[in-house]
PDB file of C-alpha atoms and ligand atoms in Angstrom:
ATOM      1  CA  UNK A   1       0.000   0.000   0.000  1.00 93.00           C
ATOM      2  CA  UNK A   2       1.577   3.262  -1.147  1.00 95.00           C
ATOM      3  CA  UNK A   3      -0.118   6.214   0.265  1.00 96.00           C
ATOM      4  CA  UNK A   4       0.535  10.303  -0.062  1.00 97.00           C
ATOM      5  CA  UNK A   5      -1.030  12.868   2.414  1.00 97.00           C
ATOM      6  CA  UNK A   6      -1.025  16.002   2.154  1.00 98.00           C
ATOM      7  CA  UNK A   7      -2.686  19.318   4.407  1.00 97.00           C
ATOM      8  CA  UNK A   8      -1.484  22.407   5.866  1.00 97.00           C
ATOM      9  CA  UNK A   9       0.224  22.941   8.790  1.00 91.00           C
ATOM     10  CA  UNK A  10      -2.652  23.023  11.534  1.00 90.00           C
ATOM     11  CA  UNK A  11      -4.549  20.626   9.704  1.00 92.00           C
ATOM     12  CA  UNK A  12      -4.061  17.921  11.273  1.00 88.00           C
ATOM     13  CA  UNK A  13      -2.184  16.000   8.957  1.00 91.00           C
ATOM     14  CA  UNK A  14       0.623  14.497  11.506  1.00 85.00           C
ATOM     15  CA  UNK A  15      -2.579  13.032  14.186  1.00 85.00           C
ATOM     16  CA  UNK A  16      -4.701  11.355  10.722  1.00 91.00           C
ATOM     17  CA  UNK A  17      -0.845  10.207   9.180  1.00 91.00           C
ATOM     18  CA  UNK A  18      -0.446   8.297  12.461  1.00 88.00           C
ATOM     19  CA  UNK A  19      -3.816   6.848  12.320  1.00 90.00           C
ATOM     20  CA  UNK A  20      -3.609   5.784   8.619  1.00 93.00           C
ATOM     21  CA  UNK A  21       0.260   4.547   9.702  1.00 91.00           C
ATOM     22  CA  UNK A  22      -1.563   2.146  12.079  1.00 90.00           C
ATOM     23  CA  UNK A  23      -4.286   0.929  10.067  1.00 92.00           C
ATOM     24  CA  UNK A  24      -1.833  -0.056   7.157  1.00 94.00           C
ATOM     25  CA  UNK A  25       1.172  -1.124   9.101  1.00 94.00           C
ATOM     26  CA  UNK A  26       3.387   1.050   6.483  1.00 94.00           C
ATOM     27  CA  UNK A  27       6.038   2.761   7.495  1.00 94.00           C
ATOM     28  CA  UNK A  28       5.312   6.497   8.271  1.00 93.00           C
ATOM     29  CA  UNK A  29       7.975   8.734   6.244  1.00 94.00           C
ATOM     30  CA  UNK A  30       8.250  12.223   7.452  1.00 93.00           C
ATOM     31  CA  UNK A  31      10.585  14.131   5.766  1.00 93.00           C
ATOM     32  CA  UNK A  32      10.735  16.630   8.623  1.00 90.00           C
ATOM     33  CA  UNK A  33      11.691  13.781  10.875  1.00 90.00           C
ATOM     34  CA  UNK A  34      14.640  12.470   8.648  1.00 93.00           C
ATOM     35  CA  UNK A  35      16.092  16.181   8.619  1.00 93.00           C
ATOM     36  CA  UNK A  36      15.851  16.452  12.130  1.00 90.00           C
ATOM     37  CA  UNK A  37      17.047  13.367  13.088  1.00 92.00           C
ATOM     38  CA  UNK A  38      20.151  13.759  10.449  1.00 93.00           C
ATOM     39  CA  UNK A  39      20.578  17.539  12.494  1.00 93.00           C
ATOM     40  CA  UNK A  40      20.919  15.799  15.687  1.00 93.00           C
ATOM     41  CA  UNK A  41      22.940  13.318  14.509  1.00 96.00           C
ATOM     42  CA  UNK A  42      25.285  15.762  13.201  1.00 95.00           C
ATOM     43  CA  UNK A  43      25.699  13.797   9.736  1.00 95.00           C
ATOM     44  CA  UNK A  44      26.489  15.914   6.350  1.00 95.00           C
ATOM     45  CA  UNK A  45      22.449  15.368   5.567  1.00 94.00           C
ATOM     46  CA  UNK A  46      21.819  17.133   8.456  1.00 94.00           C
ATOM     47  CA  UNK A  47      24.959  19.791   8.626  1.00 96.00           C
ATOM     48  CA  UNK A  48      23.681  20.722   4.859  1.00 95.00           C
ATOM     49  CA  UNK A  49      19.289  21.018   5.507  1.00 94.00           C
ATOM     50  CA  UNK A  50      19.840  22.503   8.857  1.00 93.00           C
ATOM     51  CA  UNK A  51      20.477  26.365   7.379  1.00 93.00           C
ATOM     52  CA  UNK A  52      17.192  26.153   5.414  1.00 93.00           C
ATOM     53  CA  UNK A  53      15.156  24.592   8.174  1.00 90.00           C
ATOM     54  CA  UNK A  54      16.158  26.836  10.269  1.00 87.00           C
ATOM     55  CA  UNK A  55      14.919  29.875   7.916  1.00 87.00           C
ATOM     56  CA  UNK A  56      12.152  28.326   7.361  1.00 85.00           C
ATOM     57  CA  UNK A  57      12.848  27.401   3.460  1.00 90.00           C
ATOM     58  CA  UNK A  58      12.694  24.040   1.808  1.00 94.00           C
ATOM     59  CA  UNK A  59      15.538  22.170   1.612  1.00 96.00           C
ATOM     60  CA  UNK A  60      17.058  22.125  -2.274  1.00 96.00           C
ATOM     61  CA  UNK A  61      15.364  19.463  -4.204  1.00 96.00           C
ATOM     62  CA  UNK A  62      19.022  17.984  -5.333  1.00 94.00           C
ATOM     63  CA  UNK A  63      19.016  16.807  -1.692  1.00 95.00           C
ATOM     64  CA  UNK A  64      15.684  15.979  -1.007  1.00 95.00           C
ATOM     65  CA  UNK A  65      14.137  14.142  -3.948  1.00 95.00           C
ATOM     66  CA  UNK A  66      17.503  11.705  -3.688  1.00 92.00           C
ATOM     67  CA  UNK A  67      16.647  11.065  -0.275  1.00 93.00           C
ATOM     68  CA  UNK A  68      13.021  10.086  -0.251  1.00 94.00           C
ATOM     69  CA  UNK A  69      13.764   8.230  -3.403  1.00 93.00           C
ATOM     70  CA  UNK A  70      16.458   5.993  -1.363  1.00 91.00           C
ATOM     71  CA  UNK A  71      14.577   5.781   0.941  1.00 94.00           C
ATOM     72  CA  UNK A  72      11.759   4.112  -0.436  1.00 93.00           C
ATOM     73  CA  UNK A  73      13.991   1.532  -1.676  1.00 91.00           C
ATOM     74  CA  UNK A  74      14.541   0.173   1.684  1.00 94.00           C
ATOM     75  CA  UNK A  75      13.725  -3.173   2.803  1.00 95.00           C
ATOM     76  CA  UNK A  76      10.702  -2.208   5.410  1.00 95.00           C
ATOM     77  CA  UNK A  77       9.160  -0.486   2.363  1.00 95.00           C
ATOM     78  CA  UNK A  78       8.334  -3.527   0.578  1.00 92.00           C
ATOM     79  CA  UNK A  79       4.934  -3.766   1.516  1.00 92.00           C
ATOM     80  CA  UNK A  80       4.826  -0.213   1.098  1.00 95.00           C
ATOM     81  CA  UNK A  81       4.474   3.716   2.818  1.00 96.00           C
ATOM     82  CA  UNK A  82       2.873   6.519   3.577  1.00 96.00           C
ATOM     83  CA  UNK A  83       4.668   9.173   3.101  1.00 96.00           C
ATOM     84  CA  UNK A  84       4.378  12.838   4.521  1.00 94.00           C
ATOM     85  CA  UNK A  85       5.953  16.041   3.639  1.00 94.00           C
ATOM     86  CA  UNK A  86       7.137  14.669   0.220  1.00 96.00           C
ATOM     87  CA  UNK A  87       6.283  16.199  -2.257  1.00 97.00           C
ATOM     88  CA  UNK A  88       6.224  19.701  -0.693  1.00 97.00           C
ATOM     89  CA  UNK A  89       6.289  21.647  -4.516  1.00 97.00           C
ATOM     90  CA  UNK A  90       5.869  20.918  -8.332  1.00 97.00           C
ATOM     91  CA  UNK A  91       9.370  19.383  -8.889  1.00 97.00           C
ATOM     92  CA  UNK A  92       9.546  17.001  -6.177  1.00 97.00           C
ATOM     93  CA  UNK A  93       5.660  15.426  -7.215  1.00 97.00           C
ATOM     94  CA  UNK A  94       7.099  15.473 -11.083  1.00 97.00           C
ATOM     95  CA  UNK A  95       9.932  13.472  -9.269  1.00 95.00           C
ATOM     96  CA  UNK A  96       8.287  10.874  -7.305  1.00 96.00           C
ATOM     97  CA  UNK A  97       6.018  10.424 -10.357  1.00 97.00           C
ATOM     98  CA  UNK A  98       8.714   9.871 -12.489  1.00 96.00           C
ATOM     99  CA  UNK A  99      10.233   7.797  -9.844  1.00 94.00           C
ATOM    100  CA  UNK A 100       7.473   4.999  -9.250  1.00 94.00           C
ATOM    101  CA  UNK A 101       6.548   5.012 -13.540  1.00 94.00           C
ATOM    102  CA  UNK A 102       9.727   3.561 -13.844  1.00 93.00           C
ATOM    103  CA  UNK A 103       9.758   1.097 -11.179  1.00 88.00           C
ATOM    104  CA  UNK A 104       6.052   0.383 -11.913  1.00 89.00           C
ATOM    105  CA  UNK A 105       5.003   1.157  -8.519  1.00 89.00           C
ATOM    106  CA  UNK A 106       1.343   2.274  -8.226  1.00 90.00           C
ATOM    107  CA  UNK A 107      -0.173   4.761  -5.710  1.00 94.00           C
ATOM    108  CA  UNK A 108      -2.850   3.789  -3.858  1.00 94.00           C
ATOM    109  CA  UNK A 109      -4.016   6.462  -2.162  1.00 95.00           C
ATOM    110  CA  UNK A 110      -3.390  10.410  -2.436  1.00 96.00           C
ATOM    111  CA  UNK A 111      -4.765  11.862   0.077  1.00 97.00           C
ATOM    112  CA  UNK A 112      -5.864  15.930   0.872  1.00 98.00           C
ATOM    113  CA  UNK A 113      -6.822  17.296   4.102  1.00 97.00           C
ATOM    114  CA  UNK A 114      -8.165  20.966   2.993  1.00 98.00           C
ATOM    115  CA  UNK A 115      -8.429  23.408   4.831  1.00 97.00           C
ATOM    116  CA  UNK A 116      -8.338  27.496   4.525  1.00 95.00           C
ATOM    117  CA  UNK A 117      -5.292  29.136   4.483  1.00 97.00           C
ATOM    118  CA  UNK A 118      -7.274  31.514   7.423  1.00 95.00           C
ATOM    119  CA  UNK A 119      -8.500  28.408   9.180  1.00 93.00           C
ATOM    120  CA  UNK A 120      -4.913  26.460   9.249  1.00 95.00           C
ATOM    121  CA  UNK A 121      -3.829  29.643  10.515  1.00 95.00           C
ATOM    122  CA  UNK A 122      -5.961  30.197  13.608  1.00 92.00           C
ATOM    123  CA  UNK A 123      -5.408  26.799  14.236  1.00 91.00           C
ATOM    124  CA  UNK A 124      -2.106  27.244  15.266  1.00 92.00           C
ATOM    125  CA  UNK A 125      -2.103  29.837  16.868  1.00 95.00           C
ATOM    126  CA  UNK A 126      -5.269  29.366  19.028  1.00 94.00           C
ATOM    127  CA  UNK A 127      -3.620  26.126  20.644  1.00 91.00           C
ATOM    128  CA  UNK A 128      -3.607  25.997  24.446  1.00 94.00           C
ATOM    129  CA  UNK A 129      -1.692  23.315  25.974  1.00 93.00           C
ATOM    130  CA  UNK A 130      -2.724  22.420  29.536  1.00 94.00           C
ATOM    131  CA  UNK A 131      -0.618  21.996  32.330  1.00 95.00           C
ATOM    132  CA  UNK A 132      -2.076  17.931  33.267  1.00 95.00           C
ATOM    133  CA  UNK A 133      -2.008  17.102  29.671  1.00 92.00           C
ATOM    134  CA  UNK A 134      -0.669  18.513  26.233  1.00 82.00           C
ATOM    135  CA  UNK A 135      -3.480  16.344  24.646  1.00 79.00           C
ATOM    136  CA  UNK A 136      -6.230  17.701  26.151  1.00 87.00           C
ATOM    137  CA  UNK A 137      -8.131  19.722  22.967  1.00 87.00           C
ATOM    138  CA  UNK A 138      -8.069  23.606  24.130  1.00 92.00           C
ATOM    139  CA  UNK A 139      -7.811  26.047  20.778  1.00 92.00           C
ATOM    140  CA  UNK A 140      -9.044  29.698  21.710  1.00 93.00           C
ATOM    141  CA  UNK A 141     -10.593  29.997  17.932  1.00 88.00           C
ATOM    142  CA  UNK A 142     -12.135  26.238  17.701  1.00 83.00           C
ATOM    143  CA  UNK A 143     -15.624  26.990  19.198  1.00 83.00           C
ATOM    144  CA  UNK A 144     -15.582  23.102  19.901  1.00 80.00           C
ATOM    145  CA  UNK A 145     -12.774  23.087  21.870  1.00 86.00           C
ATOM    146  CA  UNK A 146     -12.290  26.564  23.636  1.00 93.00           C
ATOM    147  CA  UNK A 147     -10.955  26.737  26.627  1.00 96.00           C
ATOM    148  CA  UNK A 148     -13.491  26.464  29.957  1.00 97.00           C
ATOM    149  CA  UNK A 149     -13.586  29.967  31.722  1.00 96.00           C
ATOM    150  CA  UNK A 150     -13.565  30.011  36.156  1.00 95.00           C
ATOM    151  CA  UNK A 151     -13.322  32.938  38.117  1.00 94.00           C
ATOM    152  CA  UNK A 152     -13.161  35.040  35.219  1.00 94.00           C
ATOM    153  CA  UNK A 153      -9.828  33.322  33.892  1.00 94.00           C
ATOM    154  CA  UNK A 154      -8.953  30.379  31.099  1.00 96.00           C
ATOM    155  CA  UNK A 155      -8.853  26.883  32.445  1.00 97.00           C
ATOM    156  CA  UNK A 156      -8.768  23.720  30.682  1.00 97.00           C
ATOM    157  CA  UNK A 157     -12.078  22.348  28.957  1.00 96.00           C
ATOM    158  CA  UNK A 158     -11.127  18.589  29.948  1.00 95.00           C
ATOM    159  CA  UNK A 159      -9.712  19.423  33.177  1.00 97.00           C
ATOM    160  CA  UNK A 160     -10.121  22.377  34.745  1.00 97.00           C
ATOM    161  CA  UNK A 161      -6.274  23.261  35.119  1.00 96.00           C
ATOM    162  CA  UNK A 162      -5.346  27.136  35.017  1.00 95.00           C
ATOM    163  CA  UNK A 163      -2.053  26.897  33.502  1.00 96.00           C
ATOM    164  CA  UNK A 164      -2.813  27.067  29.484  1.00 96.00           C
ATOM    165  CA  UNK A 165       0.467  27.950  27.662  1.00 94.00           C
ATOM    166  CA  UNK A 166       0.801  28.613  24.002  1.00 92.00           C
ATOM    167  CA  UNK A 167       3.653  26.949  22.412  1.00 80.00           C
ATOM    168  CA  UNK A 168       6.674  29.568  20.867  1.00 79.00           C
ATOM    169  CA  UNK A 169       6.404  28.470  17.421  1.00 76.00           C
ATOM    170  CA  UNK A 170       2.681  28.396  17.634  1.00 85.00           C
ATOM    171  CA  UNK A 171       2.931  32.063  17.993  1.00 88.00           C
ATOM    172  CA  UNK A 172       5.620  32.830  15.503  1.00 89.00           C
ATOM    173  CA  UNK A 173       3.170  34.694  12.552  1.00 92.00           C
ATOM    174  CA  UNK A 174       5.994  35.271  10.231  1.00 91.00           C
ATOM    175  CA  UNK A 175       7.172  31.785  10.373  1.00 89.00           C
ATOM    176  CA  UNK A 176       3.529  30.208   9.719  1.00 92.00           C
ATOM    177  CA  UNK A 177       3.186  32.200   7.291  1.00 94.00           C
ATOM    178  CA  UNK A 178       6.478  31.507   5.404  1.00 92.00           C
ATOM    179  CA  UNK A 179       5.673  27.472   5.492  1.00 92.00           C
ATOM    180  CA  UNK A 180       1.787  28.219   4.643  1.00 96.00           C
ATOM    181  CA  UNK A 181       3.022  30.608   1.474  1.00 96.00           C
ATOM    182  CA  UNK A 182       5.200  27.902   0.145  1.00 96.00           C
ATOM    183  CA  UNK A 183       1.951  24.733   0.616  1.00 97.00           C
ATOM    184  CA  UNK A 184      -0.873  27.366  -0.726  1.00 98.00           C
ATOM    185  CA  UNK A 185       1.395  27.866  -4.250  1.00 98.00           C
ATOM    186  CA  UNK A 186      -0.536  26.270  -6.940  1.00 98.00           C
ATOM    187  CA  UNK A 187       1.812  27.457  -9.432  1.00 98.00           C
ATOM    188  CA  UNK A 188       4.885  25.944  -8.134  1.00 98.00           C
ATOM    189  CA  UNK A 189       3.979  24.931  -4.424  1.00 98.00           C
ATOM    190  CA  UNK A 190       2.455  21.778  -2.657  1.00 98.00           C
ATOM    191  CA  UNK A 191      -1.050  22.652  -4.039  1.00 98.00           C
ATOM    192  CA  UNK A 192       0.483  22.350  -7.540  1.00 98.00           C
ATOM    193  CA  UNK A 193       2.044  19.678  -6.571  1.00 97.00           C
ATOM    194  CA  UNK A 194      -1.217  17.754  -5.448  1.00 98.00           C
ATOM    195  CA  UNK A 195      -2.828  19.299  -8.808  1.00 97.00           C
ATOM    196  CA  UNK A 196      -0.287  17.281 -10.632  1.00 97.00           C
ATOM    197  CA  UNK A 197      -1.478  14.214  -8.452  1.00 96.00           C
ATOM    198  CA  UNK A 198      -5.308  14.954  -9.406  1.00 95.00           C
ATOM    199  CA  UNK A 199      -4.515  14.734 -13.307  1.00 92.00           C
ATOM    200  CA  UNK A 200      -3.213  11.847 -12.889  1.00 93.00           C
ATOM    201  CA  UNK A 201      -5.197   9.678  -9.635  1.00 92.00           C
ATOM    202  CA  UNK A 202      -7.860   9.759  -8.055  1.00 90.00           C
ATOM    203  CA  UNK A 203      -7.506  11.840  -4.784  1.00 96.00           C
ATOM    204  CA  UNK A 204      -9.377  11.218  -1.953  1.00 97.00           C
ATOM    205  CA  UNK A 205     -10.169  15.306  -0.238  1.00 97.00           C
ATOM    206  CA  UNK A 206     -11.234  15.131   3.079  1.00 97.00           C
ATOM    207  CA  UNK A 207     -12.748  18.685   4.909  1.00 97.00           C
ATOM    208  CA  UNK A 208     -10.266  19.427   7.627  1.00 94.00           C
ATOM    209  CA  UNK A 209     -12.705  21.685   9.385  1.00 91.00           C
ATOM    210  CA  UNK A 210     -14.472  19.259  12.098  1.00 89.00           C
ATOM    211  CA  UNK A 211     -12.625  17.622  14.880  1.00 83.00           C
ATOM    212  CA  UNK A 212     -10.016  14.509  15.110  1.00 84.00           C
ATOM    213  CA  UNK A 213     -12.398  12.269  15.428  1.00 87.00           C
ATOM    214  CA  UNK A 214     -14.777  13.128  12.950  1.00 92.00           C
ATOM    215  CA  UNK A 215     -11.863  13.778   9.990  1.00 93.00           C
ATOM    216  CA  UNK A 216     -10.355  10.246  10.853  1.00 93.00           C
ATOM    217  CA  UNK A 217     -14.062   8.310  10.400  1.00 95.00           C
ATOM    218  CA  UNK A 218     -14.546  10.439   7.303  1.00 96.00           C
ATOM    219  CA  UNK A 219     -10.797   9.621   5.765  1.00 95.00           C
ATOM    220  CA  UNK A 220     -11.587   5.880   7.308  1.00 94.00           C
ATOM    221  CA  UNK A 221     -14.474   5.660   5.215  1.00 95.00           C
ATOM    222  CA  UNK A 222     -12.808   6.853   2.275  1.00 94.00           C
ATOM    223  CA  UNK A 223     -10.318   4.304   2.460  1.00 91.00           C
ATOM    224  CA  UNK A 224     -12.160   1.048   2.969  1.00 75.00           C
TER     225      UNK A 224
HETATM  226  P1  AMP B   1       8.106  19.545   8.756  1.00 67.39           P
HETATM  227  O1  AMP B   1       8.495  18.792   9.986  1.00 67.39           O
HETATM  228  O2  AMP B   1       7.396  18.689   7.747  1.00 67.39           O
HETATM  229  O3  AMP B   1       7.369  20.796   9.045  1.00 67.39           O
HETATM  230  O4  AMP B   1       9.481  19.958   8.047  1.00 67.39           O
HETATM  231  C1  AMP B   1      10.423  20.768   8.686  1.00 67.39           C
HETATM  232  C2  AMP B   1      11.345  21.411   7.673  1.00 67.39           C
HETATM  233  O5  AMP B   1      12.054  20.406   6.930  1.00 67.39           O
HETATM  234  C3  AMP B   1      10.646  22.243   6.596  1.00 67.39           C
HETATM  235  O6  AMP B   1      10.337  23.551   7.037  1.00 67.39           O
HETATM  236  C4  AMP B   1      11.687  22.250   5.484  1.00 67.39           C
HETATM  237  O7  AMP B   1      12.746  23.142   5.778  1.00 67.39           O
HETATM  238  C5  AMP B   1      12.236  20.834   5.584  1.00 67.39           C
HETATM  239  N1  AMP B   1      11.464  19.929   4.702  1.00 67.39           N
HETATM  240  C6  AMP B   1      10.546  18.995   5.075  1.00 67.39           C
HETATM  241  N2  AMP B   1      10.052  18.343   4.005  1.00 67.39           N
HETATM  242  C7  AMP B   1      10.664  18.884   2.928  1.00 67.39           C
HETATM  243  C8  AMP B   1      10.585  18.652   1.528  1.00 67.39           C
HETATM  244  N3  AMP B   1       9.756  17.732   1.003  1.00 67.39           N
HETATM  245  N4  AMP B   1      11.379  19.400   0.716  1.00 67.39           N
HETATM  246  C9  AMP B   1      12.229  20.312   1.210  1.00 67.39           C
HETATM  247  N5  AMP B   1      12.344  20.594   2.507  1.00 67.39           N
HETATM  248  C10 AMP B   1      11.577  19.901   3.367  1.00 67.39           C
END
């Protein structure tokens, strides 16, 4: 089984990845994760991607394409992957097609979590994380989730805990913005690249808008 996703950042593409991970028994390719794990490793990978991650740019396709390319070719991805955060523009999804023609591998799935540029946006930055539990749902924007109010101050909806905190990078506009600029291209961005994907497969779009649970049923029944 050979599986794409894609979605914005505050889409909730990493929590539904790790769900389809589990119900395939793939394994779950994160590009992210292999740059960060070649940065703390200190390997030439890693001393090379590390500038651009840290601006917040892509990492040059001459490195990354190779990369996921190899990487597919290793033994636990016989069975096959899901792979996440490849293809992040135009030439990387040209790539991968390319890639799998000639070794006559198929896609099975491509799939789309959409959401609003707006909406992905106040995602983010509405997250709470409480004090008992990071995974207790509190987003300030998310009428579904917002926080519980007591005595006049925030407190945890699942919980009751006063101590919310907002995480740094949750709050850094510029830097959201930068990553959601580059996945909202459709001329030479991820959105062209999973406009390339539609011409070619059928991909399954699934509205990012309700909660966990009711995105993972809906992708769940798009799968079986
Ligand atoms: P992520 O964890 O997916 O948000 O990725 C973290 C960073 O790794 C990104 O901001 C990019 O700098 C880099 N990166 C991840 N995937 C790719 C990709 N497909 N192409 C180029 N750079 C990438």
């Amino acid at each position: 089984m050979n599986i794409l996703i894609f979605g914005p950042n505050g889409s909730g593409k990493g929590t539904q990845g790790a769900i389809v991970q589990k119900k395939y028994g793939v394994p779950h390719i994160e590009t992210g994760v292999i740059f960060r794990e070649n940065i703390s490793k200190g390997t030439d990978l890693g001393k090379k991607a590390k500038g651009f991650i840290d601006r917040g740019e892509l990492v040059p396709d001459d490195i990354t394409i190779p990369m996921i390319l190899n990487r597919l070719k290793e033994a636990d991805c016989k069975e096959g992957w899901l792979l996440d955060g490849f293809p992040r523009n135009l030439a990387q999804a040209e790539a991968l097609w390319e890639a799998l023609t000639k070794e006559k591998m198929k896609l099975d799935y491509v799939i789309e979590i959409v959401l609003d540029r707006d909406i992905s946006k106040k995602r983010i930055m509405g997250r709470r994380l409480c004090a008992t539990d990071n995974n207790h749902p509190n987003n300030i924007f998310i009428d579904a989730i917002k926080p519980a109010e007591k005595d006049g101050k925030m407190v945890c909806r699942v919980c009751g805990n006063d101590k919310l905190t907002t995480r740094a990078d949750d709050q850094d506009e510029a830097a959201i913005d930068k990553r959601h600029n580059i996945y909202y291209d459709t001329k030479t961005g991820t959105l062209a690249g999973v406009n390339y994907f539609k011409s070619r497969v059928k991909v399954i779009e699934i509205d990012g808008r309700p909660g966990v649970p009711e995105v993972s049923a809906e992708l769940m029944k798009k799968l079986s």
